[in-house]
Tab-separated table of C-alpha atoms and ligand atoms in Angstrom:
chain	number	residue	atom	x	y	z
A	8	MET	CA	1.729	-56.158	-99.846
A	9	ILE	CA	0.221	-59.641	-99.932
A	10	ILE	CA	1.812	-62.405	-97.885
A	11	LYS	CA	0.573	-65.509	-99.674
A	12	ASN	CA	-0.172	-68.911	-98.164
A	13	ALA	CA	0.861	-67.991	-94.661
A	14	LYS	CA	0.291	-70.635	-92.017
A	15	PHE	CA	-0.795	-69.113	-88.706
A	16	TYR	CA	-3.120	-69.251	-85.719
A	17	LEU	CA	-6.454	-67.579	-86.337
A	18	GLY	CA	-9.114	-67.855	-83.638
A	19	GLY	CA	-7.288	-70.736	-81.980
A	20	LYS	CA	-6.905	-72.822	-85.159
A	21	VAL	CA	-4.028	-73.158	-87.610
A	22	VAL	CA	-5.075	-71.850	-91.048
A	23	ILE	CA	-3.317	-71.244	-94.365
A	24	LYS	CA	-4.402	-67.908	-95.818
A	25	ASP	CA	-3.137	-64.761	-97.518
A	26	ILE	CA	-2.541	-61.637	-95.429
A	27	LEU	CA	-3.244	-58.337	-97.171
A	28	ILE	CA	-1.365	-55.289	-95.852
A	29	GLU	CA	-2.196	-51.793	-97.110
A	30	LYS	CA	-0.652	-48.550	-95.849
A	31	GLY	CA	1.034	-50.475	-93.063
A	32	LYS	CA	-2.148	-52.098	-91.706
A	33	ILE	CA	-3.613	-55.555	-92.128
A	34	THR	CA	-6.746	-54.959	-94.194
A	35	GLY	CA	-7.692	-58.475	-95.164
A	36	ILE	CA	-7.207	-62.163	-94.416
A	37	GLY	CA	-8.312	-64.640	-97.079
A	38	LYS	CA	-7.431	-65.154	-100.731
A	39	PHE	CA	-6.164	-62.219	-102.763
A	40	LYS	CA	-5.100	-61.716	-106.372
A	41	GLY	CA	-1.962	-59.831	-107.346
A	42	GLU	CA	1.763	-59.842	-106.699
A	43	GLY	CA	2.970	-60.850	-103.298
A	44	ILE	CA	5.503	-62.779	-101.299
A	45	ASP	CA	4.896	-66.481	-100.901
A	46	ALA	CA	5.256	-67.619	-97.295
A	47	ASN	CA	5.730	-71.096	-98.726
A	48	GLY	CA	5.830	-73.450	-95.750
A	49	LEU	CA	6.844	-70.788	-93.235
A	50	PHE	CA	4.835	-70.176	-90.069
A	51	ALA	CA	3.593	-66.615	-89.435
A	52	LEU	CA	3.749	-65.088	-85.980
A	53	PRO	CA	2.565	-61.603	-85.105
A	54	GLY	CA	5.623	-59.309	-85.091
A	55	LEU	CA	7.069	-59.932	-81.644
A	56	ILE	CA	7.288	-57.324	-78.897
A	57	ASP	CA	10.215	-57.271	-76.490
A	58	PRO	CA	9.227	-55.271	-73.417
A	59	HIS	CA	12.708	-55.384	-71.863
A	60	VAL	CA	15.774	-54.256	-73.825
A	61	HIS	CA	18.758	-52.052	-72.977
A	62	LEU	CA	19.788	-50.221	-76.148
A	63	ARG	CA	22.482	-48.183	-74.309
A	64	ASP	CA	21.715	-44.978	-76.190
A	65	PRO	CA	22.671	-42.313	-75.204
A	66	GLY	CA	25.967	-42.611	-73.396
A	67	LEU	CA	27.062	-46.208	-73.836
A	68	THR	CA	26.773	-46.470	-77.587
A	69	TYR	CA	30.009	-48.423	-77.950
A	70	LYS	CA	28.011	-51.355	-76.482
A	71	GLU	CA	24.855	-50.827	-78.576
A	72	ASP	CA	22.748	-47.974	-79.957
A	73	PHE	CA	19.244	-47.433	-81.294
A	74	HIS	CA	20.353	-48.371	-84.791
A	75	SER	CA	22.318	-51.564	-84.094
A	76	GLY	CA	19.911	-52.621	-81.332
A	77	THR	CA	16.793	-52.278	-83.461
A	78	ARG	CA	18.512	-54.111	-86.338
A	79	ALA	CA	19.250	-56.912	-83.856
A	80	ALA	CA	15.580	-56.836	-82.850
A	81	LEU	CA	14.403	-57.314	-86.446
A	82	ALA	CA	16.896	-60.120	-87.067
A	83	GLY	CA	15.514	-61.844	-83.970
A	84	GLY	CA	11.873	-61.508	-85.078
A	85	PHE	CA	10.919	-58.485	-82.939
A	86	THR	CA	9.159	-55.564	-84.613
A	87	THR	CA	8.698	-53.551	-81.400
A	88	VAL	CA	11.089	-53.074	-78.464
A	89	LEU	CA	10.664	-51.197	-75.200
A	90	ASP	CA	13.888	-49.588	-74.032
A	91	MET	CA	15.068	-49.455	-70.425
A	92	PRO	CA	16.103	-46.192	-68.739
A	93	ASN	CA	19.579	-47.093	-67.368
A	94	THR	CA	21.451	-45.132	-70.023
A	95	THR	CA	23.842	-42.192	-69.523
A	96	PRO	CA	22.188	-39.901	-68.658
A	97	PRO	CA	19.460	-42.077	-67.165
A	98	THR	CA	15.922	-41.544	-68.461
A	99	THR	CA	14.708	-40.078	-65.188
A	100	THR	CA	13.995	-36.439	-66.108
A	101	VAL	CA	11.790	-34.671	-68.639
A	102	LYS	CA	14.945	-33.476	-70.366
A	103	SER	CA	16.615	-36.874	-70.758
A	104	PHE	CA	13.285	-38.454	-71.782
A	105	LYS	CA	12.967	-35.896	-74.599
A	106	GLN	CA	16.620	-36.320	-75.539
A	107	LYS	CA	16.138	-40.080	-75.919
A	108	GLN	CA	12.992	-39.552	-77.998
A	109	VAL	CA	15.000	-37.445	-80.465
A	110	ILE	CA	17.771	-40.063	-80.694
A	111	ALA	CA	15.376	-42.967	-81.125
A	112	LYS	CA	13.381	-41.139	-83.775
A	113	LYS	CA	16.554	-40.620	-85.783
A	114	LYS	CA	18.076	-44.081	-85.420
A	115	ALA	CA	15.424	-46.729	-84.726
A	116	VAL	CA	14.554	-49.120	-87.548
A	117	CYS	CA	11.840	-51.010	-85.689
A	118	ASP	CA	8.961	-49.633	-83.607
A	119	TYR	CA	9.834	-48.733	-80.053
A	120	GLY	CA	8.772	-47.406	-76.701
A	121	LEU	CA	10.738	-45.814	-73.886
A	122	HIS	CA	10.418	-46.752	-70.224
A	123	PHE	CA	10.972	-43.956	-67.715
A	124	GLY	CA	13.190	-44.559	-64.667
A	125	ALA	CA	12.379	-44.005	-60.999
A	126	THR	CA	14.903	-42.431	-58.611
A	127	LYS	CA	14.598	-41.693	-54.901
A	128	ASN	CA	13.391	-38.172	-55.589
A	129	ASN	CA	12.205	-37.656	-59.175
A	130	PHE	CA	8.497	-37.571	-58.325
A	131	ASN	CA	7.947	-34.201	-59.997
A	132	GLU	CA	9.807	-35.236	-63.129
A	133	VAL	CA	7.602	-38.325	-63.425
A	134	LYS	CA	4.499	-36.189	-63.040
A	135	LYS	CA	5.664	-33.753	-65.718
A	136	ALA	CA	6.972	-36.362	-68.184
A	137	LYS	CA	3.761	-38.465	-67.988
A	138	PRO	CA	5.415	-41.691	-69.197
A	139	ASN	CA	3.242	-44.738	-69.862
A	140	SER	CA	5.510	-47.085	-67.949
A	141	MET	CA	8.231	-46.779	-65.350
A	142	LYS	CA	11.078	-48.969	-64.128
A	143	LEU	CA	12.143	-49.131	-60.500
A	144	CYS	CA	15.272	-51.015	-59.382
A	145	MET	CA	15.144	-52.339	-55.824
A	146	GLY	CA	18.626	-53.831	-56.102
A	147	LYS	CA	21.962	-52.788	-57.522
A	148	THR	CA	22.363	-53.429	-61.247
A	149	THR	CA	23.926	-51.764	-64.320
A	150	GLY	CA	23.511	-47.983	-63.999
A	151	ASN	CA	22.509	-46.103	-60.863
A	152	LEU	CA	18.746	-46.216	-60.679
A	153	LEU	CA	18.608	-47.729	-57.228
A	154	VAL	CA	15.440	-47.101	-55.177
A	155	ASP	CA	16.025	-49.302	-52.163
A	156	ASP	CA	14.113	-47.622	-49.323
A	157	VAL	CA	10.507	-48.466	-48.588
A	158	TYR	CA	9.515	-44.805	-48.278
A	159	SER	CA	10.529	-43.965	-51.879
A	160	ILE	CA	9.143	-47.225	-53.268
A	161	LEU	CA	5.831	-46.603	-51.550
A	162	LYS	CA	5.740	-43.019	-52.754
A	163	HIS	CA	6.254	-44.092	-56.390
A	164	PHE	CA	3.777	-46.944	-56.000
A	165	SER	CA	1.104	-44.572	-54.765
A	166	SER	CA	1.748	-41.644	-57.105
A	167	PHE	CA	2.394	-43.352	-60.452
A	168	PRO	CA	-0.948	-43.953	-62.258
A	169	LYS	CA	-2.340	-47.208	-60.833
A	170	GLU	CA	-3.197	-48.962	-64.078
A	171	LYS	CA	0.086	-48.156	-65.837
A	172	PRO	CA	2.702	-50.882	-65.500
A	173	LEU	CA	5.399	-50.109	-62.967
A	174	ILE	CA	8.281	-52.454	-63.767
A	175	VAL	CA	10.277	-53.705	-60.812
A	176	HIS	CA	13.768	-55.195	-60.740
A	177	ALA	CA	13.157	-57.269	-57.633
A	178	GLU	CA	16.361	-57.956	-55.747
A	179	ASP	CA	16.568	-56.625	-52.225
A	180	ALA	CA	19.611	-54.343	-51.963
A	181	GLU	CA	20.147	-54.844	-48.222
A	182	THR	CA	19.945	-58.630	-48.508
A	183	LEU	CA	22.368	-58.719	-51.432
A	184	GLU	CA	24.811	-56.615	-49.473
A	185	ALA	CA	24.561	-58.829	-46.396
A	186	ILE	CA	25.102	-62.003	-48.424
A	187	GLU	CA	28.125	-60.444	-50.081
A	188	LYS	CA	29.605	-59.340	-46.753
A	189	MET	CA	29.082	-62.714	-45.051
A	190	LYS	CA	30.206	-64.587	-48.172
A	191	LYS	CA	27.394	-66.926	-47.263
A	192	GLY	CA	23.859	-67.545	-48.313
A	193	ARG	CA	22.060	-67.829	-51.599
A	194	ALA	CA	21.339	-64.735	-53.669
A	195	GLU	CA	17.950	-66.284	-54.523
A	196	ILE	CA	16.507	-65.049	-51.249
A	197	ALA	CA	17.286	-61.442	-52.226
A	198	GLU	CA	14.800	-61.877	-55.054
A	199	LYS	CA	12.168	-63.540	-52.878
A	200	ILE	CA	12.422	-60.825	-50.231
A	201	ALA	CA	12.123	-58.091	-52.859
A	202	VAL	CA	9.184	-59.808	-54.557
A	203	GLU	CA	7.417	-60.080	-51.188
A	204	LYS	CA	8.133	-56.436	-50.403
A	205	ALA	CA	7.009	-55.133	-53.790
A	206	ARG	CA	3.973	-57.389	-53.909
A	207	LEU	CA	2.766	-56.322	-50.447
A	208	LEU	CA	3.323	-52.643	-51.258
A	209	ALA	CA	1.509	-53.090	-54.582
A	210	GLU	CA	-1.378	-54.730	-52.787
A	211	GLN	CA	-1.532	-51.941	-50.239
A	212	THR	CA	-1.518	-49.269	-52.953
A	213	ASP	CA	-3.852	-51.315	-55.186
A	214	ARG	CA	-1.602	-51.024	-58.217
A	215	VAL	CA	-0.297	-52.963	-61.188
A	216	VAL	CA	3.284	-54.053	-60.792
A	217	TYR	CA	5.300	-55.869	-63.460
A	218	PHE	CA	8.076	-58.104	-62.155
A	219	ALA	CA	11.008	-58.081	-64.600
A	220	HIS	CA	13.150	-61.176	-65.198
A	221	THR	CA	11.638	-63.430	-62.513
A	222	THR	CA	14.010	-66.322	-61.973
A	223	THR	CA	12.348	-69.074	-59.915
A	224	PHE	CA	9.105	-70.983	-59.588
A	225	GLU	CA	8.719	-69.707	-56.036
A	226	ALA	CA	9.282	-66.050	-57.003
A	227	VAL	CA	6.611	-66.348	-59.717
A	228	HIS	CA	4.143	-67.721	-57.208
A	229	LEU	CA	4.986	-65.178	-54.513
A	230	ALA	CA	4.398	-62.395	-57.048
A	231	LYS	CA	1.095	-63.871	-58.148
A	232	ILE	CA	-0.399	-63.822	-54.645
A	233	TRP	CA	-1.395	-60.246	-55.589
A	234	LYS	CA	-3.889	-60.321	-58.446
A	235	LYS	CA	-2.538	-57.237	-60.226
A	236	SER	CA	0.987	-58.667	-60.469
A	237	LEU	CA	2.396	-59.284	-63.917
A	238	VAL	CA	5.355	-61.609	-64.269
A	239	GLU	CA	8.060	-61.586	-66.940
A	240	VAL	CA	10.599	-64.334	-67.574
A	241	ALA	CA	13.940	-63.875	-69.311
A	242	PRO	CA	15.338	-66.694	-71.452
A	243	HIS	CA	18.600	-67.193	-69.562
A	244	TYR	CA	16.872	-68.485	-66.418
A	245	LEU	CA	15.119	-71.122	-68.546
A	246	PHE	CA	17.991	-72.161	-70.790
A	247	LEU	CA	21.150	-71.610	-68.707
A	248	SER	CA	22.127	-72.527	-65.166
A	249	ARG	CA	24.974	-71.966	-62.751
A	250	GLU	CA	26.201	-75.564	-62.889
A	251	LYS	CA	25.599	-76.131	-66.576
A	252	ASP	CA	26.929	-72.832	-67.913
A	253	GLY	CA	28.700	-70.931	-65.138
A	254	LYS	CA	32.062	-72.577	-65.708
A	255	ARG	CA	31.800	-72.558	-69.495
A	256	LEU	CA	31.104	-68.815	-69.508
A	257	GLY	CA	33.358	-67.755	-66.630
A	258	LYS	CA	33.193	-63.974	-66.205
A	259	PHE	CA	30.746	-63.840	-69.095
A	260	SER	CA	28.161	-65.664	-66.935
A	261	LYS	CA	27.582	-62.609	-64.749
A	262	VAL	CA	24.028	-61.303	-64.890
A	263	TYR	CA	21.561	-59.675	-62.471
A	264	PRO	CA	19.800	-61.539	-61.031
A	265	PRO	CA	22.473	-64.284	-61.168
A	266	LEU	CA	21.942	-67.571	-63.016
A	267	ARG	CA	20.194	-70.075	-60.762
A	268	SER	CA	20.846	-73.733	-60.017
A	269	GLU	CA	20.028	-76.456	-62.508
A	270	ALA	CA	17.195	-77.664	-60.233
A	271	GLU	CA	15.663	-74.190	-60.113
A	272	ARG	CA	16.042	-73.795	-63.870
A	273	ARG	CA	14.043	-76.972	-64.410
A	274	GLU	CA	11.397	-75.928	-61.887
A	275	LEU	CA	10.884	-72.568	-63.581
A	276	TRP	CA	9.551	-74.390	-66.653
A	277	GLY	CA	6.702	-75.577	-64.447
A	278	ALA	CA	5.674	-71.974	-63.718
A	279	LEU	CA	5.301	-70.863	-67.341
A	280	TYR	CA	1.532	-71.156	-67.333
A	281	PHE	CA	1.429	-68.352	-64.716
A	282	VAL	CA	3.929	-66.137	-66.519
A	283	ASP	CA	2.579	-63.131	-68.457
A	284	SER	CA	5.412	-62.206	-70.790
A	285	VAL	CA	8.908	-62.891	-72.057
A	286	GLY	CA	11.491	-60.100	-71.977
A	287	SER	CA	14.862	-60.876	-73.510
A	288	ASP	CA	16.562	-58.485	-71.055
A	289	HIS	CA	18.887	-57.736	-73.969
A	290	ALA	CA	21.749	-56.238	-71.928
A	291	PRO	CA	24.693	-55.928	-74.320
A	292	HIS	CA	28.217	-55.369	-72.988
A	293	THR	CA	31.409	-55.729	-75.014
A	294	SER	CA	33.764	-58.644	-74.265
A	295	GLN	CA	36.174	-56.160	-72.756
A	296	ASP	CA	33.483	-54.894	-70.351
A	297	LYS	CA	32.469	-58.465	-69.474
A	298	LYS	CA	36.064	-59.180	-68.493
A	299	LYS	CA	35.817	-56.148	-66.201
A	300	SER	CA	32.733	-57.812	-64.692
A	301	SER	CA	29.772	-56.034	-66.313
A	302	ALA	CA	26.509	-57.908	-65.750
A	303	GLY	CA	24.100	-58.837	-68.515
A	304	PHE	CA	23.553	-60.904	-71.664
A	305	PRO	CA	22.538	-59.907	-75.182
A	306	GLY	CA	19.288	-61.656	-76.114
A	307	LEU	CA	17.429	-60.128	-79.048
A	308	GLU	CA	18.832	-62.491	-81.673
A	309	THR	CA	18.467	-65.732	-79.721
A	310	THR	CA	15.306	-65.509	-77.600
A	311	LEU	CA	12.698	-66.537	-80.169
A	312	ALA	CA	14.922	-69.275	-81.604
A	313	LEU	CA	15.524	-70.723	-78.121
A	314	PHE	CA	11.762	-70.952	-77.582
A	315	LEU	CA	11.189	-72.411	-81.066
A	316	ASN	CA	13.838	-74.999	-80.282
A	317	ALA	CA	12.016	-75.772	-77.019
A	318	TYR	CA	8.808	-76.114	-79.054
A	319	ASN	CA	10.570	-78.637	-81.286
A	320	GLU	CA	11.620	-80.546	-78.177
A	321	GLY	CA	7.992	-80.675	-77.045
A	322	LYS	CA	8.590	-78.406	-74.035
A	323	ILE	CA	6.262	-75.584	-75.020
A	324	GLU	CA	3.342	-74.870	-77.364
A	325	LEU	CA	3.372	-72.255	-80.119
A	326	PRO	CA	0.301	-70.429	-78.715
A	327	TRP	CA	2.255	-69.840	-75.484
A	328	ILE	CA	5.076	-68.223	-77.457
A	329	ILE	CA	2.643	-66.042	-79.457
A	330	ASN	CA	0.740	-65.029	-76.335
A	331	ARG	CA	3.750	-64.241	-74.110
A	332	MET	CA	5.916	-62.652	-76.821
A	333	ALA	CA	3.315	-60.637	-78.742
A	334	GLU	CA	-0.301	-60.552	-77.514
A	335	ASN	CA	0.364	-60.015	-73.818
A	336	PRO	CA	3.183	-57.453	-74.106
A	337	ALA	CA	0.864	-55.441	-76.416
A	338	LYS	CA	-1.985	-55.692	-73.918
A	339	ILE	CA	0.123	-54.936	-70.837
A	340	PHE	CA	1.777	-51.840	-72.321
A	341	GLY	CA	-1.284	-50.602	-74.206
A	342	LEU	CA	0.076	-51.078	-77.742
A	343	ASN	CA	-3.363	-51.351	-79.285
A	344	SER	CA	-2.334	-51.796	-82.916
A	345	LYS	CA	0.258	-54.487	-82.148
A	346	GLY	CA	0.487	-58.131	-81.113
A	347	ARG	CA	-2.017	-59.876	-83.386
A	348	ILE	CA	-2.503	-61.011	-86.940
A	349	GLY	CA	-5.933	-59.526	-87.567
A	350	LYS	CA	-7.759	-56.884	-89.557
A	351	GLY	CA	-6.918	-53.385	-88.350
A	352	TYR	CA	-3.640	-54.370	-86.681
A	353	ASP	CA	-0.245	-53.150	-87.912
A	354	GLY	CA	1.269	-55.268	-90.678
A	355	ASP	CA	4.019	-56.625	-88.431
A	356	ILE	CA	4.629	-60.285	-89.270
A	357	THR	CA	7.491	-62.625	-88.411
A	358	LEU	CA	7.815	-65.662	-90.668
A	359	VAL	CA	9.743	-68.543	-89.172
A	360	ASP	CA	10.916	-71.877	-90.474
A	361	LEU	CA	9.962	-74.157	-87.602
A	362	LYS	CA	12.242	-76.927	-88.803
A	363	GLU	CA	15.416	-75.174	-89.963
A	364	GLY	CA	18.449	-75.916	-87.824
A	365	TRP	CA	21.206	-73.331	-87.413
A	366	LYS	CA	24.276	-72.764	-85.321
A	367	VAL	CA	24.464	-69.685	-83.109
A	368	SER	CA	27.467	-67.498	-83.848
A	369	ALA	CA	27.849	-63.924	-82.626
A	370	ASP	CA	29.802	-63.204	-85.817
A	371	ASP	CA	26.509	-63.367	-87.716
A	372	PHE	CA	24.672	-61.019	-85.328
A	373	GLU	CA	23.652	-57.383	-85.688
A	374	SER	CA	24.275	-56.465	-82.053
A	375	LYS	CA	27.440	-54.441	-81.491
A	376	CYS	CA	28.427	-56.366	-78.378
A	377	GLY	CA	30.087	-59.152	-80.350
A	378	TRP	CA	29.343	-62.191	-78.173
A	379	THR	CA	26.479	-64.367	-76.959
A	380	PRO	CA	26.169	-66.831	-74.063
A	381	TYR	CA	24.630	-69.295	-76.551
A	382	GLU	CA	27.655	-69.403	-78.913
A	383	GLY	CA	27.801	-72.764	-80.677
A	384	PHE	CA	24.269	-73.860	-79.680
A	385	THR	CA	22.436	-75.673	-82.454
A	386	LEU	CA	18.820	-74.539	-82.533
A	387	LYS	CA	15.896	-75.804	-84.559
A	388	GLY	CA	13.580	-72.978	-85.636
A	389	ARG	CA	14.705	-69.804	-87.372
A	390	VAL	CA	13.474	-66.339	-88.303
A	391	LYS	CA	13.332	-66.122	-92.122
A	392	LYS	CA	11.358	-63.015	-93.085
A	393	VAL	CA	10.095	-60.041	-91.086
A	394	PHE	CA	7.555	-57.423	-92.155
A	395	LEU	CA	7.422	-54.102	-90.340
A	396	ARG	CA	4.150	-52.318	-91.159
A	397	GLY	CA	4.073	-54.140	-94.499
A	398	ASN	CA	7.731	-53.592	-95.399
A	399	LEU	CA	9.896	-56.652	-95.925
A	400	VAL	CA	12.831	-55.772	-93.642
A	401	VAL	CA	14.331	-59.236	-93.025
A	402	ASP	CA	14.725	-61.755	-95.814
A	403	ASP	CA	16.577	-65.052	-95.737
A	404	SER	CA	17.357	-64.348	-92.026
A	405	LYS	CA	19.199	-61.077	-92.820
A	406	VAL	CA	18.166	-57.451	-92.385
A	407	VAL	CA	17.674	-56.271	-95.968
A	408	LYS	CA	15.908	-52.940	-95.616
A	409	GLU	CA	15.556	-50.122	-93.117
A	410	VAL	CA	12.398	-48.165	-92.513
A	411	LYS	CA	11.988	-45.528	-89.807
A	412	GLY	CA	10.806	-46.895	-86.483
A	413	LYS	CA	7.639	-45.416	-84.975
A	414	ARG	CA	7.267	-44.559	-81.307
A	415	VAL	CA	4.452	-46.561	-79.754
A	416	LEU	CA	4.954	-45.913	-76.020
B	8	LIG	C1	21.083	-55.084	-67.106
B	8	LIG	C2	21.988	-54.104	-67.843
B	8	LIG	O1	23.149	-54.404	-68.080
B	8	LIG	O2	21.508	-53.019	-68.211
B	8	LIG	N1	21.930	-56.102	-66.561
B	8	LIG	C3	21.570	-57.334	-66.164
B	8	LIG	O3	22.438	-58.043	-65.668
B	8	LIG	N2	20.333	-57.783	-66.291
B	8	LIG	C4	20.300	-54.373	-66.059
B	8	LIG	C5	19.122	-55.128	-65.500
B	8	LIG	O4	18.186	-55.505	-66.226
B	8	LIG	O5	19.063	-55.335	-64.289
B	9	LIG	ZN1	16.927	-55.738	-64.019
B	10	LIG	ZN1	17.238	-55.497	-67.821
């Protein structure tokens, strides 16, 4: 496969060159003879990596599954997704980890990895399963993976390999409960308390901890007091707020952690320099489930476009997007053949039209959940073609081909 006349960042500069992909790997960058696909004015990004998706498989496949979820990933410009463990059964035992591997192998049409889940007492299972990453929920969220006592948190922090990312959902369970009971207070402090707790325990155990979906400027900075902290942002805390979108979305605005105030949303933009990665936190629920107060937003098919739109508004630079949505996730999770357009890397390329405007409509999406909090938004910047290990899998913004996904984590 030759992608001709692609415009992309190479060594910090924008170049226009051909990309040669052979047997799934990038083998040359330059000028090549032969048949190929002309990138013709499109901008090439390394195939994006989403480190935070909930594909709901097994157990909740009426919301999403490995097939529909990975198709949604491709349509959104992601060639690799890392799946969260809050499925049914949860990915917290050797058995369920293996079960999910079998399912993913059968159904995934982009590359993928599986995060393991921590419980209050699955220390032996973790040791036996030897996962490369683990998720620990300090506060109540979808599923029942709660680890809310310091003893269990500390035990996981000290026994899970120190350099492997331990992903934390940082909302303090006790604080959330108290706020709910008193019907007073701001849920934001539950996050700050949990970030402080996790950061101090990480410091004490000298370990890497990865803070999922960090929502405020202050939380980012509290996390970063410890040098081995990694911080993820999710798009909804940057593009939606309680005042702006809470009313419009009604019950559909429920997400953990909750949407923040408009002032905090604006402030979070000022923390982006310190942020390590973007995770869509693709958390699909059907409309029916949302009406019954399920928490979470789908995000795979809107995240990149929201950031490209922000780029067009002068709010963010393209290198930030490439670094936080491809290079860094690859580095953090040890995906050595992913995240860059360069010789020897996998031939995963996302071609975007930086200037094309389009209107968001869940009717056009691959996700099974059937709705999006961004319905009706007009965004400038659109995924046009996606290559997965050299295969053209998205063309003219539609999934056109399926190849078997490969497990990378
Ligand atoms: C996620 C889900 O539904 O799986 N929900 C959410 O509101 N973010 C779980 C999570 O990431 O906490
Ligand atoms: Zn979470
Ligand atoms: Zn999540």
